């Protein structure tokens, strides 16, 4: 079977498959740090790249490769670079494409640490950055300078659920000779494929929907071209943020059910978002599937569904948010997202606490914003849980 010509769900199950001597149906865990060369000539060929076998697990490993090939196929890219965490993917991209005197434009409400590491650490090496609301194209246009090399967009963004017009930003980036990287963690390739809309690089925290079971931390980068793959891969290997074979095995097992999980959790999310929208204690709800979302129409043009991430503001502000979180019983008070279980958290005091308040507010993260990652439980139970917690406010 040539997975390139199969449908998305067939590729979910079969892309990245390989044959071993025993006909293993699931990809085995090659839990080895190093690989024996057949002889001196074979070792030399592996290092020269004329043999694409394996040398050492930090550089490559069959289980990791199966996972990389699977996700690359789902995103429609030429190759995958799996990393030890989502932040490993983010750092690899920054490290490979930026340098002394170069500039990046990014989404103001990106995942907090993606911004923090740039502003606090890459800046020490002379890398410049500007954060804007990328859901407004003119902001991106204005922020691009002569030394801009990378446009780094998260859409939908964490946790504001702002949507960026990926086709328009890709065009703008390329007009200015910039690379466009898109963090596709919230949407997943099931709902959105940025490479098909002109992006050069896609990345994921696979800790989230791709693995989906809250038991793996990992990341992946997918590139549109071989050239970009060859630019990024040595940086990942050199920084040593490779995935582990066991991580890759679990992530590959998790991703098989991506479509089923995403569709089921989206169905729950839609009902919860509507319920929140009419709740008297809720001031606003941001869910891409609601007509009230400012970029709902845009979302429809670039996503095939709206996923299961949402945020909402409570009329009672910060204190109401804390009360809600102290009283939920089924929804779990925890950071992370995209698993089969519903998680709730408070970005101002948790995921985005590393940013100062002014930067948080500029990014749309108000003190009372609550983020909800809806799981695949029975929606009646989730609604009942939220209702009893709301009563305590
Ligand atoms: N990109 C996005 C959009 C994320 O949400 C996260 C983690 C990362 C990158 C980094 O991935 P990691 O290194 O954790 O695998 N987001 C988290 C969150 O919202 N709560 O806890 C982690």
PDB file of C-alpha atoms in Angstrom, residues 13 37 39 49 56 90 259 296 357 372 376:
ATOM      1  CA  UNK A  13      -3.323   3.573  10.989  1.00  0.00           C
ATOM      2  CA  UNK A  37      27.759  -1.803  12.093  1.00  0.00           C
ATOM      3  CA  UNK A  39      31.838  -3.945   9.321  1.00  0.00           C
ATOM      4  CA  UNK A  49      24.760   9.113   4.606  1.00  0.00           C
ATOM      5  CA  UNK A  56      22.765   5.955  17.473  1.00  0.00           C
ATOM      6  CA  UNK A  90       9.984  25.181  19.455  1.00  0.00           C
ATOM      7  CA  UNK A 259      -9.867  11.186  14.491  1.00  0.00           C
ATOM      8  CA  UNK A 296     -15.623  31.898  13.192  1.00  0.00           C
ATOM      9  CA  UNK A 357       0.768  40.965  33.687  1.00  0.00           C
ATOM     10  CA  UNK A 372     -11.181  24.183  29.284  1.00  0.00           C
ATOM     11  CA  UNK A 376     -14.555  12.332  25.681  1.00  0.00           C
TER      12      UNK A 376
END
